PDB file of C-alpha atoms and ligand atoms in Angstrom:
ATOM      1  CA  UNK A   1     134.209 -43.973  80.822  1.00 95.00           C
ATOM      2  CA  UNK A   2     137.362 -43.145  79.321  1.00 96.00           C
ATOM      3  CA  UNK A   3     139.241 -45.581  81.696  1.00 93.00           C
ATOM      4  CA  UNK A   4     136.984 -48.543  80.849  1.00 93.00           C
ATOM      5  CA  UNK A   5     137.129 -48.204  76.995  1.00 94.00           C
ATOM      6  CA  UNK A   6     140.510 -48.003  77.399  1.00 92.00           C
ATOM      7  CA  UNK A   7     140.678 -51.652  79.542  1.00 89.00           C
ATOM      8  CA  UNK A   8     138.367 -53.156  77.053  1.00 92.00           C
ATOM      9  CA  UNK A   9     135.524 -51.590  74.361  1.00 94.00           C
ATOM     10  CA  UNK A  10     134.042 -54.380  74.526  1.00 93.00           C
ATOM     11  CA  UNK A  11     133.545 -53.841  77.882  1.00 93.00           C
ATOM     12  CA  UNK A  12     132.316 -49.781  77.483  1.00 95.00           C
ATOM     13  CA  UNK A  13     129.856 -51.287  75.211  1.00 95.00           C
ATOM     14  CA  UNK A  14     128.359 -53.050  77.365  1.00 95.00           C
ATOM     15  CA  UNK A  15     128.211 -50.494  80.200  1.00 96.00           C
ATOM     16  CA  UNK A  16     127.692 -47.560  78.457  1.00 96.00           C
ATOM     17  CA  UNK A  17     125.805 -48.535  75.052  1.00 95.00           C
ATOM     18  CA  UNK A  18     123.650 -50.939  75.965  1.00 96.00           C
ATOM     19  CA  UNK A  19     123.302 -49.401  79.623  1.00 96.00           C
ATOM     20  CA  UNK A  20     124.172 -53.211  81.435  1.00 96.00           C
ATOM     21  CA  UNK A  21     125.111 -52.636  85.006  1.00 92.00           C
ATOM     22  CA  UNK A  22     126.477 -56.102  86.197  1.00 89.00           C
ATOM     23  CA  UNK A  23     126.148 -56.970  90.112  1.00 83.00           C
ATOM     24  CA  UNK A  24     129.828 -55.815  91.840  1.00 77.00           C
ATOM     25  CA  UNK A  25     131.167 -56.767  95.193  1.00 72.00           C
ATOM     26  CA  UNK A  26     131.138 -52.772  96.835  1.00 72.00           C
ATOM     27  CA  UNK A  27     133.702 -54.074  99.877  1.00 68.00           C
ATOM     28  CA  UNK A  28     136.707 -53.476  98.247  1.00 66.00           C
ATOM     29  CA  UNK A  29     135.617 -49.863  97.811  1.00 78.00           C
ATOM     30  CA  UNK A  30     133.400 -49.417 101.429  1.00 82.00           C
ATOM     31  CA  UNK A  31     137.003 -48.068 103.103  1.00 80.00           C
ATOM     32  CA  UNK A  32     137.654 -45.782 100.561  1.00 87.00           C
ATOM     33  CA  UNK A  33     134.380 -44.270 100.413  1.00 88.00           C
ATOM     34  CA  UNK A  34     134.318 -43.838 104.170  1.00 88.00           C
ATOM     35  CA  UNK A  35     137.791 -42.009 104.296  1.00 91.00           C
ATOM     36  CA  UNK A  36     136.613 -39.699 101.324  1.00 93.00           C
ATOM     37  CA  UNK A  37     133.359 -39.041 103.113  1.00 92.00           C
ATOM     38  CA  UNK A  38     135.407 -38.613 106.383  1.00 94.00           C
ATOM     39  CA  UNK A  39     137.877 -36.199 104.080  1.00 96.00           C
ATOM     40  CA  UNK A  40     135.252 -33.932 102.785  1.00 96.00           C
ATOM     41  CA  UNK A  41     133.422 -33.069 106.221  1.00 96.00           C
ATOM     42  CA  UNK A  42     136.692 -32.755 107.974  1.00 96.00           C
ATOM     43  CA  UNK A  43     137.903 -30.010 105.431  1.00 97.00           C
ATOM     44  CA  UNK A  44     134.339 -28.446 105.658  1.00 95.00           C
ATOM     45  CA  UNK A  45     134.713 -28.383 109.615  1.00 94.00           C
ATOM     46  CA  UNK A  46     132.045 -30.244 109.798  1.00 94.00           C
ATOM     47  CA  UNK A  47     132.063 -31.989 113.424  1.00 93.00           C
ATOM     48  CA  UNK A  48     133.305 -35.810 112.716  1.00 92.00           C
ATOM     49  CA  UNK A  49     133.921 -37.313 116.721  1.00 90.00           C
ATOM     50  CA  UNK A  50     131.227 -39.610 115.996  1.00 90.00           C
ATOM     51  CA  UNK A  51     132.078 -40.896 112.856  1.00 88.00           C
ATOM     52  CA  UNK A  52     135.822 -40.924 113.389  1.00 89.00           C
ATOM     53  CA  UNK A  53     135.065 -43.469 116.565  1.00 90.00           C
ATOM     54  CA  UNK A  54     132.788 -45.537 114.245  1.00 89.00           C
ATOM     55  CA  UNK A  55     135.885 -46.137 112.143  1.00 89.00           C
ATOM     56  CA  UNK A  56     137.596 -50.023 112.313  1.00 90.00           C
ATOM     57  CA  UNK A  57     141.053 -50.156 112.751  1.00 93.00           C
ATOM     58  CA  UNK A  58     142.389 -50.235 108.935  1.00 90.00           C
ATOM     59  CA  UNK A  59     139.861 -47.164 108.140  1.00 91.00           C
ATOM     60  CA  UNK A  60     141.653 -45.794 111.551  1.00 93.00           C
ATOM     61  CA  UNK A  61     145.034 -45.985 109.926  1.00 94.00           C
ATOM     62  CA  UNK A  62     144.081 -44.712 106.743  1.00 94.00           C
ATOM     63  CA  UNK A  63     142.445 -41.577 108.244  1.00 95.00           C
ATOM     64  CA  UNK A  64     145.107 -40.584 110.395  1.00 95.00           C
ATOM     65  CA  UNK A  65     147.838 -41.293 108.007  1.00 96.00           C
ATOM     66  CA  UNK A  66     145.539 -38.820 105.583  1.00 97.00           C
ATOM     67  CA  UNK A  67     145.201 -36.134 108.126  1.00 96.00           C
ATOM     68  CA  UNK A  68     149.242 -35.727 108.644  1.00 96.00           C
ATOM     69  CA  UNK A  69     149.818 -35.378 105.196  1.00 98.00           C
ATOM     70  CA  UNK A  70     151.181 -31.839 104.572  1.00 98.00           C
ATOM     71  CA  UNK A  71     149.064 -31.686 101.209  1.00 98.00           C
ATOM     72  CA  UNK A  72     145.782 -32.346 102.955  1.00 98.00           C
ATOM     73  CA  UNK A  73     146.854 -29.796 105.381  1.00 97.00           C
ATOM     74  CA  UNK A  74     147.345 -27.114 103.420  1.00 98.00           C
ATOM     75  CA  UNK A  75     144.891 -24.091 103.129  1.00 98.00           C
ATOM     76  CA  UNK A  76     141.541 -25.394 101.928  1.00 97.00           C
ATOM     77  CA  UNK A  77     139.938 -24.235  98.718  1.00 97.00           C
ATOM     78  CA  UNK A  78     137.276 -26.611  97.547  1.00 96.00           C
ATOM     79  CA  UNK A  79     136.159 -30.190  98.289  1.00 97.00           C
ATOM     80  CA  UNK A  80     133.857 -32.970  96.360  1.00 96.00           C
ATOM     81  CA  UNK A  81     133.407 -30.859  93.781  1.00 94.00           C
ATOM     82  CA  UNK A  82     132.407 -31.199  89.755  1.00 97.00           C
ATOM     83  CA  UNK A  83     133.984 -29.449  87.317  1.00 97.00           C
ATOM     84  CA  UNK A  84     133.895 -29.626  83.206  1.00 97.00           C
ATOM     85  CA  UNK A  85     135.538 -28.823  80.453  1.00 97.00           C
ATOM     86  CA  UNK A  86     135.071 -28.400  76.288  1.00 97.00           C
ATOM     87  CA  UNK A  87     137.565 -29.677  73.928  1.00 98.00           C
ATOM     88  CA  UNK A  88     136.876 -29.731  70.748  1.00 97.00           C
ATOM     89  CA  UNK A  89     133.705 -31.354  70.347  1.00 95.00           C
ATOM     90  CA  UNK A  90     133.792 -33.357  73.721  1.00 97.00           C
ATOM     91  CA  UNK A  91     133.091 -32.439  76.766  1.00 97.00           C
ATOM     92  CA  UNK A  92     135.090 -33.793  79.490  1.00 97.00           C
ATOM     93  CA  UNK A  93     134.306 -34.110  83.769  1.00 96.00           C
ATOM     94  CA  UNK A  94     135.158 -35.549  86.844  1.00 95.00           C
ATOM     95  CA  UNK A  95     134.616 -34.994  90.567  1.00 96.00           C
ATOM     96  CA  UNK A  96     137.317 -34.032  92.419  1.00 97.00           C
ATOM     97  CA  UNK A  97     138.544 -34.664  95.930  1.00 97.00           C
ATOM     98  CA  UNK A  98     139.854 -31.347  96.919  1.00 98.00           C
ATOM     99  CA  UNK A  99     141.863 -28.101  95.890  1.00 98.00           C
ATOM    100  CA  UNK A 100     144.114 -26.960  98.487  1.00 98.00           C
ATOM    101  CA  UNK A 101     146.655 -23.856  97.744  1.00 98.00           C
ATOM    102  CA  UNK A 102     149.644 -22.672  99.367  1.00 98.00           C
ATOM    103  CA  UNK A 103     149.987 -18.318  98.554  1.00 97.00           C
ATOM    104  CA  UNK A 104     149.179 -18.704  94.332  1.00 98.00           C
ATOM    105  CA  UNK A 105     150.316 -22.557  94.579  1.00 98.00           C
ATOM    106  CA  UNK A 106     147.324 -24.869  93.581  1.00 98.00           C
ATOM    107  CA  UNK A 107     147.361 -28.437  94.404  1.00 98.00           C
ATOM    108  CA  UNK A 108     144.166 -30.750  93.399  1.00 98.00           C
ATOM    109  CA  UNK A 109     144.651 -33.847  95.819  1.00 98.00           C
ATOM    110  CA  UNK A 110     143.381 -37.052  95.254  1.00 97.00           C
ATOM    111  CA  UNK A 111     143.498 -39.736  97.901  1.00 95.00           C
ATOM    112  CA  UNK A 112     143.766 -43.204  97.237  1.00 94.00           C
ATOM    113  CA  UNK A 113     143.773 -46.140  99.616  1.00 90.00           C
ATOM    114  CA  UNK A 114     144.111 -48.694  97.066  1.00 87.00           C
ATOM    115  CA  UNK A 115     146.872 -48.390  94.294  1.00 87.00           C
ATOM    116  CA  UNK A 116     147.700 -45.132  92.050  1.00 92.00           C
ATOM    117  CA  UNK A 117     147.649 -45.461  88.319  1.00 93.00           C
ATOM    118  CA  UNK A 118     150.334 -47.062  86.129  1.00 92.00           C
ATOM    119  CA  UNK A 119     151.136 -44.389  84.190  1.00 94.00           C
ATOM    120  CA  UNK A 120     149.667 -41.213  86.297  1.00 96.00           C
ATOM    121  CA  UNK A 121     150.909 -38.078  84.651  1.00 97.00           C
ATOM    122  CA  UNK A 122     148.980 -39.782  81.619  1.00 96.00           C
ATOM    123  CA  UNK A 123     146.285 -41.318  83.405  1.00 97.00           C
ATOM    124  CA  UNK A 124     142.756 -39.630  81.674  1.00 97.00           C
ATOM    125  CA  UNK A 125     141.508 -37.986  85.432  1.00 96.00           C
ATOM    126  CA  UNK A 126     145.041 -36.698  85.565  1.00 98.00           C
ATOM    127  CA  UNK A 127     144.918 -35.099  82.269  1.00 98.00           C
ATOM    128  CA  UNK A 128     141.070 -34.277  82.876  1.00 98.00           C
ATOM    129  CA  UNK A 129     141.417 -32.933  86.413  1.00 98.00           C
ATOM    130  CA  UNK A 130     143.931 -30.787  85.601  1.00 98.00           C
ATOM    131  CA  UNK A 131     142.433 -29.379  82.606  1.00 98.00           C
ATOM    132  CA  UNK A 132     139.673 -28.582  84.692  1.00 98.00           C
ATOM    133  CA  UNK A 133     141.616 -26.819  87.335  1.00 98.00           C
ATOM    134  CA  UNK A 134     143.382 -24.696  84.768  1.00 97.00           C
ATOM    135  CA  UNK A 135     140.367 -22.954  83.649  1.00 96.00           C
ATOM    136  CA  UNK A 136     138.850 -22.946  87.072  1.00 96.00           C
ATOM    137  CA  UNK A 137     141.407 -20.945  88.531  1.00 96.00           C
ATOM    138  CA  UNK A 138     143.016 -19.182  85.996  1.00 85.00           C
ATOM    139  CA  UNK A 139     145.376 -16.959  87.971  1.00 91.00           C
ATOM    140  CA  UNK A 140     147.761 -18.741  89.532  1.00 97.00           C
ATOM    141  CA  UNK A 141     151.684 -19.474  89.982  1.00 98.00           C
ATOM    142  CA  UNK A 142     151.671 -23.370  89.469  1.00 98.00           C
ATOM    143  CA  UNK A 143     149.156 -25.995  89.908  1.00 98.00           C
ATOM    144  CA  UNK A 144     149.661 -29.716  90.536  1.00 98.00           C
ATOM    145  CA  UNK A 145     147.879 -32.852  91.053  1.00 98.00           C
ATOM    146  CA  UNK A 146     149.105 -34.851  94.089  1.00 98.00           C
ATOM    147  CA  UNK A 147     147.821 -38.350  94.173  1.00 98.00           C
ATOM    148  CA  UNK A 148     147.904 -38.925  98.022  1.00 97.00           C
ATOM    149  CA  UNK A 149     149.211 -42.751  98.220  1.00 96.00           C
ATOM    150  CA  UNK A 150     147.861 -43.812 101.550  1.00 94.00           C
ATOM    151  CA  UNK A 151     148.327 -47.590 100.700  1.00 92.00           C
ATOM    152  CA  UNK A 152     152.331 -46.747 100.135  1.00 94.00           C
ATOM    153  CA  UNK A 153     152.552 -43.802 102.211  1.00 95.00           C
ATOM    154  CA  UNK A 154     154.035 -41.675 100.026  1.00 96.00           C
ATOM    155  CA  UNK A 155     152.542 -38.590  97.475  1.00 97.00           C
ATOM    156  CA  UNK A 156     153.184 -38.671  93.748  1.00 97.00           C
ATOM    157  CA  UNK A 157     153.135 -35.047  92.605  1.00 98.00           C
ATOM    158  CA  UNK A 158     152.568 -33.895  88.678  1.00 98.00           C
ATOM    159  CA  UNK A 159     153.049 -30.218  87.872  1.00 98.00           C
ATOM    160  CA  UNK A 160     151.066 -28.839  85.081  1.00 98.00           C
ATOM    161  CA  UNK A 161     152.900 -26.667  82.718  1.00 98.00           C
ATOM    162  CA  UNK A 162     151.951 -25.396  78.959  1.00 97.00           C
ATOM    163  CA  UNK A 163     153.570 -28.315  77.085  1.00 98.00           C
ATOM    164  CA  UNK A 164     151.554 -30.994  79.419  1.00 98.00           C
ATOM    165  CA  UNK A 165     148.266 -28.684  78.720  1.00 98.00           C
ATOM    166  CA  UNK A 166     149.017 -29.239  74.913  1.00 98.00           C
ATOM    167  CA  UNK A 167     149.611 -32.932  75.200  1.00 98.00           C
ATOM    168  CA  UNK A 168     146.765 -33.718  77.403  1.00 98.00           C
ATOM    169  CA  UNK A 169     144.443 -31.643  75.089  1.00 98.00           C
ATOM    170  CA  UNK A 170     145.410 -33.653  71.969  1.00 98.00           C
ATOM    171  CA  UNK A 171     145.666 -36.872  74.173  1.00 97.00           C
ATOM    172  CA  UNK A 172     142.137 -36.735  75.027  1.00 98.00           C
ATOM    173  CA  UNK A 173     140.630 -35.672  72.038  1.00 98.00           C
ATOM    174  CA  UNK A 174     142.221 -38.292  70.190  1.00 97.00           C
ATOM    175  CA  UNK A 175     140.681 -41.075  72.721  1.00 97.00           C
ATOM    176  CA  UNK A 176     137.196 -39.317  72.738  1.00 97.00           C
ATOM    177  CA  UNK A 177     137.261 -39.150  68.795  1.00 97.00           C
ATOM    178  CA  UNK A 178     138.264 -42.935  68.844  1.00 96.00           C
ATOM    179  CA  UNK A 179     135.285 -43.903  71.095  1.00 96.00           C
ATOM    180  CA  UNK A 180     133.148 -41.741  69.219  1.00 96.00           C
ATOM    181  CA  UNK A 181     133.737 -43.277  65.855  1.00 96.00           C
ATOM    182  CA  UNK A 182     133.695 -46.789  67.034  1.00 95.00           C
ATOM    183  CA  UNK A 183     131.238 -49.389  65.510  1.00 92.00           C
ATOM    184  CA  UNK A 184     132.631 -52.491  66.425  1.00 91.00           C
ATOM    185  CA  UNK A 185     133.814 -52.253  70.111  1.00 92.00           C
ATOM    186  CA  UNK A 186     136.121 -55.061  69.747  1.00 88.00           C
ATOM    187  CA  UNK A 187     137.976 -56.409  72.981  1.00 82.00           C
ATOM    188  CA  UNK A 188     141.268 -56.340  73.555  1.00 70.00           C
ATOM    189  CA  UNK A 189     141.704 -59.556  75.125  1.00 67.00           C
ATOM    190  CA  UNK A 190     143.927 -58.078  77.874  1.00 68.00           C
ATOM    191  CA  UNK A 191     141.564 -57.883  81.370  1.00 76.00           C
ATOM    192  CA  UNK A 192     138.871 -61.177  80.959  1.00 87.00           C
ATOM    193  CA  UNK A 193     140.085 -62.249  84.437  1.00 84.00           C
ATOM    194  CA  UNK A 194     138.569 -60.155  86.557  1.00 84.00           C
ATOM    195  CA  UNK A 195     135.365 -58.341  84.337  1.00 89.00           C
ATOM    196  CA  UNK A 196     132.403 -58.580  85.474  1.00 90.00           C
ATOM    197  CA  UNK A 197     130.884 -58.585  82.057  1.00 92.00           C
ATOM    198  CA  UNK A 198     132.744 -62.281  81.409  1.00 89.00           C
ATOM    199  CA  UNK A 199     129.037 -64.016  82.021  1.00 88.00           C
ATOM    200  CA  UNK A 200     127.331 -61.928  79.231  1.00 90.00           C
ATOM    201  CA  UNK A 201     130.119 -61.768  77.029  1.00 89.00           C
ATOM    202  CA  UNK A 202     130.855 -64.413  73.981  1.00 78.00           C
ATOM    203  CA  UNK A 203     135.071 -63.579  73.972  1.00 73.00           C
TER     204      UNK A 203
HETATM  205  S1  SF4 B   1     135.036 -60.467  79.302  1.00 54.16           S
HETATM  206 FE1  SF4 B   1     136.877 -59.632  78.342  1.00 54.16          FE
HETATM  207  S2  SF4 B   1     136.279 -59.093  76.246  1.00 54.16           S
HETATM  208 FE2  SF4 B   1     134.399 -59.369  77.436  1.00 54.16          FE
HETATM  209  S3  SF4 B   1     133.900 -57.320  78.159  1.00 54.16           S
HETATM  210 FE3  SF4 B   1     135.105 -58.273  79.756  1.00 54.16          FE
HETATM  211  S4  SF4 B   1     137.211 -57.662  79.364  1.00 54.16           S
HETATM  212 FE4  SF4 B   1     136.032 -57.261  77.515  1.00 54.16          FE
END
């Protein structure tokens, strides 16, 4: 939610106010969903020989490319999970991939077979995630959030410390108290291209 108000409120508006849920294309996202699906069971030890050989060849690469990582192979702690948190008057979610730990180390990993965010130690599930994970776990020696780049092949690690906690806190109870007290919902005029909402919408 946080992530669309933030591309356009114009946009939020319509998705979230008035409830509109526009027809989307869901094959850009059918590979990812697959390898996350494939993800969870496999960290669960759930028996996957029959899915894995129903994989195509790209889903193929991505999987196996996911299952050397050293993150992803580190000592399992929780998968496809929820978690929540309260600031101030907001309260804040999001579902993550997994928690792996090495000894006291935390890592939350998040795999992604398209692109990473822009700006990812700022990005709001960065900031919310690891919120999250702070209170979950409470005792440990450092936690980070790894954003697994499968499309680049390469991880992009953030480690949480007390000055991040402070920023992120303020960070995202300044966004939530600007949605909050918006009337208006006016666009930003940066991401017509590609919105689905272009049909409805009188920009
Ligand atoms: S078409 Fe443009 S202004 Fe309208 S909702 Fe989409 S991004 Fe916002």
């Amino acid at each position: 939610m946080i992530k669309t108000y933030q591309a356009c409120p114009k946009k939020y508006y319509f998705q979230y106010v008035e409830n509109i849920n526009m027809p989307k294309s869901s094959l850009a996202f059918e590979k990812g969903k697959r390898v996350h699906a494939l993800a969870n069971y496999y960290l669960q030890k759930i028996k996957i020989d029959r899915i894995e050989s129903a994989l195509n060849d790209s889903e193929r690469e991505v999987w196996e490319l996911l299952k050397e990582n050293p993150f992803y192979n580190m000592d399992y702690l929780k998968s496809e999970f929820t978690l929540s948190i309260k600031l101030s008057d907001f309260w804040l979610g999001g579902r993550l991939d997994a928690i792996v730990h090495k000894e006291n180390d935390y890592y939350i990993l998040d795999y992604k077979t398209g692109s990473i965010p822009q700006n990812p130690e700022y990005d709001p599930q960065t900031m919310i995630y690891l919120l999250c994970a702070d209170k979950y776990i409470k005792n440990y020696d450092s936690l980070s959030f790894v954003y697994i780049d499968l499309k680049n092949k390469q991880n992009y690690i953030i480690k949480f410390n007390e000055q991040l906690k402070e920023k992120y806190e303020k960070e995202l109870i300044s966004i939530c108290s600007l949605i909050n007290s918006d009337s208006l919902y006016d666009c930003n005029k940066n991401s017509c291209k590609y919105c689905e909402y272009g049909k409805i919408c009188n920009f």
